[in-house]
mmCIF file of C-alpha atoms in Angstrom:
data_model
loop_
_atom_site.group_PDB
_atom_site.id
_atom_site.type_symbol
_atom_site.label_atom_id
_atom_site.label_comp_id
_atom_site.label_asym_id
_atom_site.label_seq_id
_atom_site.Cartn_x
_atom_site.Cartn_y
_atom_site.Cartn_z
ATOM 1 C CA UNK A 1 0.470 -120.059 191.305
ATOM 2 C CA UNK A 2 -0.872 -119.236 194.644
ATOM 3 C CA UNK A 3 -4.261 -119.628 194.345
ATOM 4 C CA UNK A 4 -7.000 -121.525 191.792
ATOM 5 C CA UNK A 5 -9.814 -119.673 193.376
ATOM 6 C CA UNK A 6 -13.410 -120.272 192.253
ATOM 7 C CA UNK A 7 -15.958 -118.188 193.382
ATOM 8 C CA UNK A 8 -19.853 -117.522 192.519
ATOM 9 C CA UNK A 9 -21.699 -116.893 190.319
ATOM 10 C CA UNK A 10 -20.554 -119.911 188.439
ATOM 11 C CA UNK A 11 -17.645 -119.079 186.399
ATOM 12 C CA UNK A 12 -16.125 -116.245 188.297
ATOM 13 C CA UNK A 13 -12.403 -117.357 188.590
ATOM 14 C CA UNK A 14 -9.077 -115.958 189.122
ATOM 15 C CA UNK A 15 -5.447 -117.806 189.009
ATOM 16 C CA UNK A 16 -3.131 -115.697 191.315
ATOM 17 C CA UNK A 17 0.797 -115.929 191.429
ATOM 18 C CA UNK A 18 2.860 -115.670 194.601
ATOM 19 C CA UNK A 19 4.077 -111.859 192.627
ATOM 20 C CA UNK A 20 1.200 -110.990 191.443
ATOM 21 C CA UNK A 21 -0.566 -111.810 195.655
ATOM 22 C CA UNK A 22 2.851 -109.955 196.818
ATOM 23 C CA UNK A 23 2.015 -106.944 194.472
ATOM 24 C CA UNK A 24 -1.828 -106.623 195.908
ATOM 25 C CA UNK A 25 -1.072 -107.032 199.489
ATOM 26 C CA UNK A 26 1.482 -104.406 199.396
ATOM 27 C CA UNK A 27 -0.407 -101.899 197.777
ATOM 28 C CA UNK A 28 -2.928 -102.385 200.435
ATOM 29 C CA UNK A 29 -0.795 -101.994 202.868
ATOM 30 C CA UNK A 30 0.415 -98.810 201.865
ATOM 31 C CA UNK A 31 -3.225 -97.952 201.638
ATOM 32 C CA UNK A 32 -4.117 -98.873 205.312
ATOM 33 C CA UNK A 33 -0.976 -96.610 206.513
ATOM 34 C CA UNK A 34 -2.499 -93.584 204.984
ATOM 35 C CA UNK A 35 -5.446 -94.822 207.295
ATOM 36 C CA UNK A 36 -3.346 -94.750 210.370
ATOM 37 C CA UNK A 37 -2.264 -98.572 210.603
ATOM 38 C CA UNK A 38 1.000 -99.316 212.295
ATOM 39 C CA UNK A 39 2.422 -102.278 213.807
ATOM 40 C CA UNK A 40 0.081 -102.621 216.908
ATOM 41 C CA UNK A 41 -3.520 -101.175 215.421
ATOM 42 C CA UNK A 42 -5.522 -103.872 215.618
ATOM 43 C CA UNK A 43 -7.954 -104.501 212.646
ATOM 44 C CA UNK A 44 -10.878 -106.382 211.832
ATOM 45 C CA UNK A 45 -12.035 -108.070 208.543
ATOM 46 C CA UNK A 46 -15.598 -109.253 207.560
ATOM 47 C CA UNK A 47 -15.730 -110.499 204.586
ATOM 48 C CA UNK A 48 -16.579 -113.672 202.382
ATOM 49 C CA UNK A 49 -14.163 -116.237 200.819
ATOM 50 C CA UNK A 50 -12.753 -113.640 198.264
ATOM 51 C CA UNK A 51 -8.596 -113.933 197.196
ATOM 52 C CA UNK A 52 -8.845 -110.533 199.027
ATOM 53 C CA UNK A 53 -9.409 -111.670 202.050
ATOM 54 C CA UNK A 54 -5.875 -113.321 202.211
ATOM 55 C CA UNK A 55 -4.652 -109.877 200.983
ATOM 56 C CA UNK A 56 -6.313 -108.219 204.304
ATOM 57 C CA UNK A 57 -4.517 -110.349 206.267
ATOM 58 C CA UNK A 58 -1.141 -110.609 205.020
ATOM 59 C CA UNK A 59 -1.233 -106.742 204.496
ATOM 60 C CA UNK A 60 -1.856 -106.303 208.654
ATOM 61 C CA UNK A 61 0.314 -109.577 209.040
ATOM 62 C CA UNK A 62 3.420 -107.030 207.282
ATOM 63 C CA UNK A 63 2.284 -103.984 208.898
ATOM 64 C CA UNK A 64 2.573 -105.849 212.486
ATOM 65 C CA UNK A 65 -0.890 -104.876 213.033
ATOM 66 C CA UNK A 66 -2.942 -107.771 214.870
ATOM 67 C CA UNK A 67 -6.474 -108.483 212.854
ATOM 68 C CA UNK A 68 -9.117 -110.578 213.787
ATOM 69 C CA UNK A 69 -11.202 -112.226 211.220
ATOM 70 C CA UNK A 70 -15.492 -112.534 211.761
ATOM 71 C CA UNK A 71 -16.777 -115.209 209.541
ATOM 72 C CA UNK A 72 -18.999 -113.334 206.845
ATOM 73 C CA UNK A 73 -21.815 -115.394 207.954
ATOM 74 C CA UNK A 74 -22.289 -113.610 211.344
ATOM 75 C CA UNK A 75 -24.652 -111.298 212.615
ATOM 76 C CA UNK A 76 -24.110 -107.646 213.291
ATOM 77 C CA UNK A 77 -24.391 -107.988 216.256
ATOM 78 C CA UNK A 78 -21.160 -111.053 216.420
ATOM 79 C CA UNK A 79 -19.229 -108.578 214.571
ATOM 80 C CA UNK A 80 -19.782 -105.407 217.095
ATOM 81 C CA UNK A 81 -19.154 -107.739 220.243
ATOM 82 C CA UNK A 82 -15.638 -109.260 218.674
ATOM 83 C CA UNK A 83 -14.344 -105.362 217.173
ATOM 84 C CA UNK A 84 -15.491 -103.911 220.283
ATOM 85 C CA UNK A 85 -13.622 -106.306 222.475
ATOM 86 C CA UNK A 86 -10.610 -105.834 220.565
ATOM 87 C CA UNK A 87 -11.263 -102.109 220.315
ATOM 88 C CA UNK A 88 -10.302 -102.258 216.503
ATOM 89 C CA UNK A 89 -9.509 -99.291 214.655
ATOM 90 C CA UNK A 90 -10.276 -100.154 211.404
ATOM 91 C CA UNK A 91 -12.445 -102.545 209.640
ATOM 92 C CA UNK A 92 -12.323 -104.214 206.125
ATOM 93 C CA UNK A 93 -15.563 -105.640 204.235
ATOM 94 C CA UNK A 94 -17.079 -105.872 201.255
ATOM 95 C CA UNK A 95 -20.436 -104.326 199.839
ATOM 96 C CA UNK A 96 -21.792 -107.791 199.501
ATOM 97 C CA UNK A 97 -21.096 -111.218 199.291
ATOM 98 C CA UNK A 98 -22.062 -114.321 197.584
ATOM 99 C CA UNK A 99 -23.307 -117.815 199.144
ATOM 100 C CA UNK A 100 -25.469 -120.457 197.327
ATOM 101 C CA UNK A 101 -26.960 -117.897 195.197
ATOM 102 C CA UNK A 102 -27.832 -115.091 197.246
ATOM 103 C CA UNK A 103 -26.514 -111.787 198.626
ATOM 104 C CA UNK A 104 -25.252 -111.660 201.425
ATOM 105 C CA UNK A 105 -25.071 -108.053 203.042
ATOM 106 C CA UNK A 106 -21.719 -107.879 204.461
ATOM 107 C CA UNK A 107 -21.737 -103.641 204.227
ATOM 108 C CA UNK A 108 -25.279 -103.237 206.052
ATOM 109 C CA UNK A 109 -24.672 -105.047 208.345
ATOM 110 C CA UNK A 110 -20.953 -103.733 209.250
ATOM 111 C CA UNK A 111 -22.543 -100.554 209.106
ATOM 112 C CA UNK A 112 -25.199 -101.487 212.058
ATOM 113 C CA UNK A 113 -22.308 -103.642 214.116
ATOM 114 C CA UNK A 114 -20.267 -100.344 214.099
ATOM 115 C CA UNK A 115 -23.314 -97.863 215.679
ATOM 116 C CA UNK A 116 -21.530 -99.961 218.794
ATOM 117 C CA UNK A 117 -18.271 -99.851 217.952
ATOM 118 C CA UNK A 118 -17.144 -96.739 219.227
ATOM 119 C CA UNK A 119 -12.956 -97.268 218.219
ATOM 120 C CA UNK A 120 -13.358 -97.717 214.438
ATOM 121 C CA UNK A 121 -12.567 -94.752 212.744
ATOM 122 C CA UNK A 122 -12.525 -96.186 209.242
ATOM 123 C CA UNK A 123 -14.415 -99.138 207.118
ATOM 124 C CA UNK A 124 -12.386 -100.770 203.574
ATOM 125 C CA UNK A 125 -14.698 -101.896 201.542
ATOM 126 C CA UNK A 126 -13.936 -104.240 198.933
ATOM 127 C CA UNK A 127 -16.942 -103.527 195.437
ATOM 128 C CA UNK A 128 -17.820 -107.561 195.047
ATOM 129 C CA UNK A 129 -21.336 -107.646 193.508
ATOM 130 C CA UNK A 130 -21.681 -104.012 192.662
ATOM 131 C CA UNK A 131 -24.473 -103.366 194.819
ATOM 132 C CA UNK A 132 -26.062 -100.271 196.158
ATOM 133 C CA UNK A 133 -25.162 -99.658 199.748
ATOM 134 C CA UNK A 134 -25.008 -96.582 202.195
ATOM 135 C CA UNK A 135 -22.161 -94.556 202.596
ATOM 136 C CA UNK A 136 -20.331 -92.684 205.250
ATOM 137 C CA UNK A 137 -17.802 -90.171 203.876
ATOM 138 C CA UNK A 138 -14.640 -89.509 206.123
ATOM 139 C CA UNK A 139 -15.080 -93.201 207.538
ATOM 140 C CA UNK A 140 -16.075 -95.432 204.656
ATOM 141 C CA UNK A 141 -13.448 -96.535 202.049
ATOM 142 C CA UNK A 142 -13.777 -98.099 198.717
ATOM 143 C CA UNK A 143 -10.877 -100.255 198.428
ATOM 144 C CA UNK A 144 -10.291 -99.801 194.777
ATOM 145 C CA UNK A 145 -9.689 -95.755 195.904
ATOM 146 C CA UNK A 146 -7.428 -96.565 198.905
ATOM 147 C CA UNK A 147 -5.298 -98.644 197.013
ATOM 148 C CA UNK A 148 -5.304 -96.401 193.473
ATOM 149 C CA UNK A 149 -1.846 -95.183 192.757
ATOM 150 C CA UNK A 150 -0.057 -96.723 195.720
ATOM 151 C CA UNK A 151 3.099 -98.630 195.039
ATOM 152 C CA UNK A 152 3.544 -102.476 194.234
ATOM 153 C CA UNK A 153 7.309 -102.758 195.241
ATOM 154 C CA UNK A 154 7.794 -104.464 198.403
ATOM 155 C CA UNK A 155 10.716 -101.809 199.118
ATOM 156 C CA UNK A 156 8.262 -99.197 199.434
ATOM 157 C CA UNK A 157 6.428 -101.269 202.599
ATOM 158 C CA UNK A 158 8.846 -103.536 203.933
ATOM 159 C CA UNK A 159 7.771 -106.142 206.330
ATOM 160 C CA UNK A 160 7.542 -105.056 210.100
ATOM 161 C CA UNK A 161 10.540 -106.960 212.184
ATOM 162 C CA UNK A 162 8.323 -108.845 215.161
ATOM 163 C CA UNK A 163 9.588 -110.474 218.202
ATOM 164 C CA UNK A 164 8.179 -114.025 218.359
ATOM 165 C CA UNK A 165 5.896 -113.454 220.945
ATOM 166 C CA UNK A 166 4.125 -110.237 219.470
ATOM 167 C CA UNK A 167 0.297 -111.029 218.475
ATOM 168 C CA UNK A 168 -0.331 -111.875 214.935
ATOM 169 C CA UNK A 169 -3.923 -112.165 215.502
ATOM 170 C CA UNK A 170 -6.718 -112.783 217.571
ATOM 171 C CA UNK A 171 -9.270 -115.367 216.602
ATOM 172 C CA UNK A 172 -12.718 -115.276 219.010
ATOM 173 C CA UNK A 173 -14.823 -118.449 219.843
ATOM 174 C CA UNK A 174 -17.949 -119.049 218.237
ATOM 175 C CA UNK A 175 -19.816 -118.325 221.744
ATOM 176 C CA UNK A 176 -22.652 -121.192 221.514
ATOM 177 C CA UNK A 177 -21.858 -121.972 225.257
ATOM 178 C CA UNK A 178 -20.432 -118.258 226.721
ATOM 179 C CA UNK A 179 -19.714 -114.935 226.028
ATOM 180 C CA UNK A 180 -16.600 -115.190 223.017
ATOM 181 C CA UNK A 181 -13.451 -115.250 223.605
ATOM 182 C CA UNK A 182 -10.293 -113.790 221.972
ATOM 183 C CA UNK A 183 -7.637 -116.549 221.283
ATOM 184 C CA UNK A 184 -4.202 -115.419 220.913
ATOM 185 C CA UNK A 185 -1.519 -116.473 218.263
ATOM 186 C CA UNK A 186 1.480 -115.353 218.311
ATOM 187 C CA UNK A 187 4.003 -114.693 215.813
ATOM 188 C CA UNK A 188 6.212 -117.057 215.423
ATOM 189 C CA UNK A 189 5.258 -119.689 217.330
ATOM 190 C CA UNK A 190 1.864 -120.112 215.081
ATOM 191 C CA UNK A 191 3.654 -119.326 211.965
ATOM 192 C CA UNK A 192 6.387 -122.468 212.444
ATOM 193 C CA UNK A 193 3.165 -124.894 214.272
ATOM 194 C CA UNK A 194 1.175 -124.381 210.595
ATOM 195 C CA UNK A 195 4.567 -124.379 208.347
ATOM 196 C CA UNK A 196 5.758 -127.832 210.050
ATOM 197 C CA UNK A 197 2.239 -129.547 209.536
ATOM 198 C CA UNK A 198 1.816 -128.522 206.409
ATOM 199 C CA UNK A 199 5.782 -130.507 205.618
ATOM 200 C CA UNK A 200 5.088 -133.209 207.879
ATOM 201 C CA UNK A 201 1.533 -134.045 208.240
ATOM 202 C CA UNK A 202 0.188 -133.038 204.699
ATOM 203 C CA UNK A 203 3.389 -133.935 202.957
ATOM 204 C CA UNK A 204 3.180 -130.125 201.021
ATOM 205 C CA UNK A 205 5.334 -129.773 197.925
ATOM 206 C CA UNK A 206 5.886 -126.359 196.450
ATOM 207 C CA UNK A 207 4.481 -128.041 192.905
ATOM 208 C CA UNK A 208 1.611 -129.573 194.978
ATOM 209 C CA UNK A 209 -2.331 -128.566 193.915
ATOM 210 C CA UNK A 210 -3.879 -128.057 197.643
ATOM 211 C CA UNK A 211 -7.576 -127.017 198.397
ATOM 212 C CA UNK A 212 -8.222 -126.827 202.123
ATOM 213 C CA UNK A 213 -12.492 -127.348 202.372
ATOM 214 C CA UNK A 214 -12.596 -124.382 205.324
ATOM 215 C CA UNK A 215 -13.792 -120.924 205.288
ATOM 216 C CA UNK A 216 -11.115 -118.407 206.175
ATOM 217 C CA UNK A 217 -13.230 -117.005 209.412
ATOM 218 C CA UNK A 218 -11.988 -120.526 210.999
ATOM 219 C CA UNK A 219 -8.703 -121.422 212.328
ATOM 220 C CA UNK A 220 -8.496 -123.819 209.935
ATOM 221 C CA UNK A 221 -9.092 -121.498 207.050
ATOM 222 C CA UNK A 222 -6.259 -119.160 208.695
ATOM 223 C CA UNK A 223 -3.781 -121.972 208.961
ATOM 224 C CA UNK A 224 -4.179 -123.863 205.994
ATOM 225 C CA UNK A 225 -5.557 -121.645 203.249
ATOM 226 C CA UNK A 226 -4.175 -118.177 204.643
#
């Protein structure tokens, strides 16, 4: 297993195997490349703690295509300033999401941070709650559609060779003191930093049950869920 995830409402759960995660994020990735993404478009992803949220990223992560992740709970407005600084090309969200009960609208509210963000061309979005929301055709995506007949084998979308310095992604600052700012990780250097504390510090196993209490738009969610 790769992930136990449990989600709202209560009872929604899913048990996901390293295959079956392999399987999902390759598919996707052959779906962004229809979209234009290559090693080097950047990408952004809005979207709440879904398993398909770790499928975003490890589908740009294998495309070479730096992403930046907004926590779901931001503003518009948040989300506009960080894809507009990184002039992404494409964004991923969801029609909704879930937290403590409520909707939360993730797709209205990509919709208004992208009036000023003049470099996305297209919007994934994931169908979560099933919920009415407004459509663009040409730039809007349902993710079910991109992904519909694309191929599972990891052949068909192998993994992007990267030299170690090459951005994986860029992670901004919350901004409660200044404007946000972009924080680089590379590639390899991040990838070994996480692997080694997850070995030394949190004594990991590969039969150990792990739940990291972080939401993915954090660094800590990146490095220790993702």
């Amino acid at each position: 297993v790769a992930y136990h995830w449990e989600g709202e409402p209560v009872g929604d759960r899913r048990t996901i195997t390293f295959a079956g995660l392999q399987r999902e994020v390759v598919q996707l990735a052959n779906g962004l490349k229809k979209l234009g993404v290559r090693k080097g478009t950047p990408v952004g992803i809005y979207m709440g703690m879904v398993p398909e949220i770790a499928v975003a990223m490890l589908a740009c992560a294998r495309l070479g295509a730096p992403h930046t992740v907004v926590f779901g709970g931001f503003s518009a407005e948040a989300l506009s300033d960080r894809l507009h600084d990184m002039e992404c090309e494409v964004l991923i969200t969801q029609d909704e999401g879930w937290r403590r009960g409520a909707r939360v609208p993730l797709k209205r509210n990509a919709d208004d941070a992208l009036e000023a963000s003049p470099t996305v061309r297209h919007s994934v979005v994931l169908r979560r709650t099933g919920g009415e929301v407004a459509w663009e055709d040409g730039r809007d995506h349902w993710w079910h559609e991109l992904v519909e007949g694309e191929s599972d084998d990891p052949a068909s979308c192998p993994c992007e060779p990267m030299d170690a310095e090459d951005l994986l992604y860029l992670l901004y600052t919350s901004g409660t003191t200044a404007k946000p700012k972009g924080i680089a990780h590379t590639t390899a250097g991040y990838l070994v930093g996480v692997a080694e504390t997850h070995r030394l510090i949190f004594d990991i196993k590969p039969d150990s049950v792990y739940w990291c209490a972080a939401d993915v738009g954090w660094v800590t969610g990146h490095s220790y869920i993702v």
